[in-house]
Amino acid sequence: MRTRPLKVALLGCGVVGSEVARIMTTHADDLAARIGAPVELAGVAVRRPSKVREGIDPALITTDATALVKRGDIDVVVEVIGGIEPARALITTAFEHGASVVSANKALLAQDGAALHAAAEANGKDLYYEAAVAGAIPLIRPLRESLAGDKVNRVLGIVNGTTNFILDKMDSTGAGYQEALDEATALGYAEADPTADVEGFDAAAKAAILAGIAFHTRVRLDDVYREGMTEVTAADFASAREMGCTIKLLAICERAEDGASVTARVHPAMIPLSHPLASVRGAYNAVFVESDASGQLMFYGPGAGGSPTASAVLGDLVAVCRNRLSGATGPGESAYAALPVSGMGEVVTRYHISLDVADKPGVLAQVATVFAEHGVSIDTVRQQGKDGEASLVVVTHRASDAALVGTVEALRKLDTVRGVASIMRVEGE
């Protein structure tokens, strides 16, 4: 074993960063044995240096992150501060000054992953980011290494624990959205401002990263269709149960049937209770991968939190340090396929549409005619009426989003249709 330690700079010492530092200290001997050299925490960049950080030598604390990453003796920079800037500038500077980087920054990678990979390659350094998607679940490395010889066709997953907790609570207890969100906040699953989670921004960033790796194509955050889950109601869950389904906020990355393009999207969807993702409860994450040779694979586990995320960070740290010792680098960006990313209008799936209609003869015929005129085939119809008003639920066969949008616009023009109560996609079949 080499005796000179590999030096690590830690950017950020919040929930995840403090766990990284703790594990590096308490598991130092094991990490050294696995790497082939000891690892040493050489500096910790923070915004509030006066805060007491148990187990961290105060002499390591600095507010000058730029000076820390510019030190010529740093082997690996671990970035867990999040956001776009100053993280982007610090990571680029680290590469330029000889350090490899381990990051958990999903937002930055989804927006500027190509540029960061290019900077790493130009300087002969590693960029690893297992912790950016699904916490402790090994997912990035299996996609870009274990399945590198396979053709991935679809990635379907629950990649946000907050939204899964809320939807699971609504399903299992009958709670409304706000009630479930309040409980998630009280338990620490939801932030004071839950927008990034419940409006799908967090999941969309993760979908961009997963799609890029799975399809060897550059997919940016702006390429991902995003729809939040704040409008999901108890009535939607009742309809889902009648179909033998539940509702999840899903990240879906797909290769087109002809293989000529890909799509990436995040939205609530009904999913059959028979599908493995339907049984994912609480704040857990799970990702279902479908490929030509390996078939169907499922990755499941805690998707957030200090310890699970730190576990993924440390796994990357070990891999990067091993590469450092051997003088090699791991896999970088693979974007050779350069497939076009199609818009949501080209996505083909099933739909569940709930309409408020007049309860009189001929309404169903009118509605069916509109669907037929727009090339959308109906699978099932259910109608319930009382006192001149009725609820009409239509489940379609597979249709494009563009065709469905046209259908709904035409339905709104019918004088017998009082309103469109809800529209939800049906996935996982």
PDB file of N, CA, C and O in Angstrom, residues 58 77 323 356 380:
ATOM      1  N   PRO A  58     -11.245  22.149  13.047  1.00  0.00           N
ATOM      2  CA  PRO A  58     -11.538  23.527  12.642  1.00  0.00           C
ATOM      3  C   PRO A  58     -10.463  24.116  11.724  1.00  0.00           C
ATOM      4  O   PRO A  58     -10.766  25.023  10.934  1.00  0.00           O
ATOM      5  N   VAL A  77     -11.716  16.488  -5.633  1.00  0.00           N
ATOM      6  CA  VAL A  77     -12.636  17.470  -5.072  1.00  0.00           C
ATOM      7  C   VAL A  77     -14.020  16.835  -5.010  1.00  0.00           C
ATOM      8  O   VAL A  77     -14.511  16.308  -6.014  1.00  0.00           O
ATOM      9  N   ASN A 323      -8.471   5.024  -9.641  1.00  0.00           N
ATOM     10  CA  ASN A 323      -8.021   5.483 -10.957  1.00  0.00           C
ATOM     11  C   ASN A 323      -6.798   6.378 -10.824  1.00  0.00           C
ATOM     12  O   ASN A 323      -5.860   6.308 -11.631  1.00  0.00           O
ATOM     13  N   ASP A 356     -66.949  15.929 -17.282  1.00  0.00           N
ATOM     14  CA  ASP A 356     -68.251  16.267 -16.718  1.00  0.00           C
ATOM     15  C   ASP A 356     -69.172  16.586 -17.891  1.00  0.00           C
ATOM     16  O   ASP A 356     -68.890  17.503 -18.688  1.00  0.00           O
ATOM     17  N   THR A 380     -61.999   1.665 -22.946  1.00  0.00           N
ATOM     18  CA  THR A 380     -63.172   1.467 -22.081  1.00  0.00           C
ATOM     19  C   THR A 380     -63.843   2.806 -21.803  1.00  0.00           C
ATOM     20  O   THR A 380     -63.206   3.860 -21.846  1.00  0.00           O
TER      21      THR A 380
END
